[in-house]
Amino acid sequence: MHTSGRFRRRLRAAGIAAAAATVATLIAAAPATAADEPDAVPGFPAPTQHSQQAYDPTDDFTAKWTRADARQIQAMSDPTAPPRANSMPEEYTMPTVPQDFPDMSNDQVWVWDSWTLTDETAAQPSFKGWEVVFSLVADRKLGFDDRHTYAKLGYFFRKANVAERPENGGWTYGGLVFPEGASGAIFEDQSFSHQTEWSGSTRIFDGNKLRIFYTAVAFYRNEDGSNRKPYDPRIVQSEGRLFADENGVWMTGFRDQHDMLQADGKYYQDGDQNEFFNFRDPFTFEDPAHPGKTYMVFEGNTAAVRGERVCTEEDMGYRPGDPYTETADEVMDNGAHYQLANVGLAVADNAALTEWTFLPPILSANCVNDQTERPQIYMKDGKYYLFTITHRGTYAAGVDGPEGVYGFVGDGIRSDFEPVNRGSGLALGSPSNLNYANGAPFAPDFNQNPGQFQAYSHYVMPGGLVQSFIDTIGTSDDFVRGGTLAPTVKVDINGADVTVDRTYGNNGLGEWADIPSGYAHDIDPTSDVRPVR
C-alpha cells in the first residue's frame, strides 16, 4: 500500500526539502549500531532505540518493528527522484535484472519460492556430488497469477563444483517431491476446492534422511471465488530419503505427513479471527546457545479479531518529545490496525521433530505491515540476524517501503532486535520509487521503476549470497512476467549494516539461479541403485 495522501502531504509540509538535502550525507554516513543509534532525518522521526539484548527463547518478550523504525525507509527515499528512477539508496538496492532472462526449468514449470538443502546450522551441503534445491512449482499451462492455489513442491539438481555452467544455471527439474494426494490427506474436511503446498525448508540428517518442513493449505471456495469457510494452512513435516547416481538425484518416501502446528488464536491469529490470516513458511535450526534444542521460525499475524484496535504506543515506538510522533489512535483511525504481521517461534518436543510447542512471537509489526514472509535466522560474528521478506503493498497506511528483504539484528533468537540500516529494517529492496504508486505485478504502474517487482521471495544463504525469483520486470507499457530464479546477488553483513556487494558478479549481479553448496555431505559417494519402474 503506498503512503496515504494525507500522511504524504504532512511529511512534505514538515520538511521534505530538508530531507532531500541530507540524502547524500546519509548515504555516506557510518552504519548505526546499538550503541550508536541513528539520529533523526530532518522532517522525520528518530527510529526507536533497540538494545539488541538477548532473552531466553521461552520468555514473553517480543521485539517490535515500530512505526518510528519503518518511517526511516521513506526518510532515506529521494523525494525528487523522477518517474522510473530508483528513489532508494543504491547500497540497499538489488541491481537491475534484465528482461531477457533464461528459464531454469526449460519451460516445464513456473518456479517461485525456493530454498536449499541445509543442515542444522543452515549450511548448504552437496549430496554425492550434486547440489539440490526445492521450489514451489506449477504447470505452465496455468496463468502465472493462478499458481498459488495449485502450487506443489518440486526439486532441481545440478553437479556441484562446476566452473562453467549454462546460462540458466544448469539445473535439471527432478519432478514433484510428494506422492499424489499425500499433502492433502491431513485435512479432516476433504471438501476443499483447492489443496496446495507452500514454502518451508529442508534439512538433511545422518545418511540420506530428509525432513521437509512446509505449509499444507486447503481452500474452501465457492464458484465466485469467495470463501465458504476460511482457508486452512498447517505447518507440516514429512520424512523421506535422498538418492543419487552419476545421472542425477531422486527421492522416496514422504507418504507420512505430520500435522505439527495450526494457528492457535492466542499468539498467532487464526481463521476464526480473520479469514485472511497468515500462517506459514517454517524454517528450522539448532541454536548453539541452547544445545539439544531445535527451533522454528515462521510467518504469523498477531492474534486479534480482524479490525480490533490493538495497536499500542509501544508499537508506534517514538522517542519522548519527538515532534513527528503519531499516536496509536491516529494511525488506527487511518486503518493501520488491519496490518498485524509477526514472526513466530516454536520449539521441538521430540527428536523426530514431529511435535512442537508454540512460544511467543519474536517480532511484531503491528500497524506497520501485514506480512513477514519466509523468516529465517542467520548467524554471523556472534550475532543473530532475523531476515524476512515483505511487499510494498502490505504496508500499513502512512508507511512505505520496497519489495524485498528486511533484517533485524540481536544477541539471540529472542532479542530486542534492532532493524538494520539506519534503524529502518530495509536490507535489500528491489529498485523502487516511493514517489509513485506501485501498481501490481500483472499491471505495473507506468511511472514506477521497472524493477519494482523484478524479484521476490529472497533467501539469504551462507556468505551473504541471496537468491530470489523473477516476478515482473518493466512498466505498464513494456513488461514481462517471470517464473524462474533471478541472478544471485551478495550482501555484506556487518553489525547493523547490510549493503549490496557491487564487486560480486557483474556490478552486483551474479549468475542466474546460482545456488552453490558449501561442503560435501558426509556420506559414501557410491552411486545408489535406481528403483525399477
Coordinates of N, CA and C in Angstrom, one line a residue, residues 20 250 344 419 442:
A20 N 15.6 16.0 1.6 CA 16.3 15.8 0.3 C 17.7 16.2 0.4
W250 N 17.2 -38.5 -7.0 CA 15.8 -38.8 -6.8 C 15.5 -39.0 -5.4
G344 N 6.8 -15.8 14.2 CA 6.5 -16.8 15.3 C 7.8 -17.6 15.6
P419 N 16.4 -3.0 13.9 CA 16.3 -3.0 12.4 C 17.6 -2.6 11.8
F442 N 0.8 -7.8 -12.2 CA 0.2 -8.0 -13.5 C -0.2 -6.7 -14.2

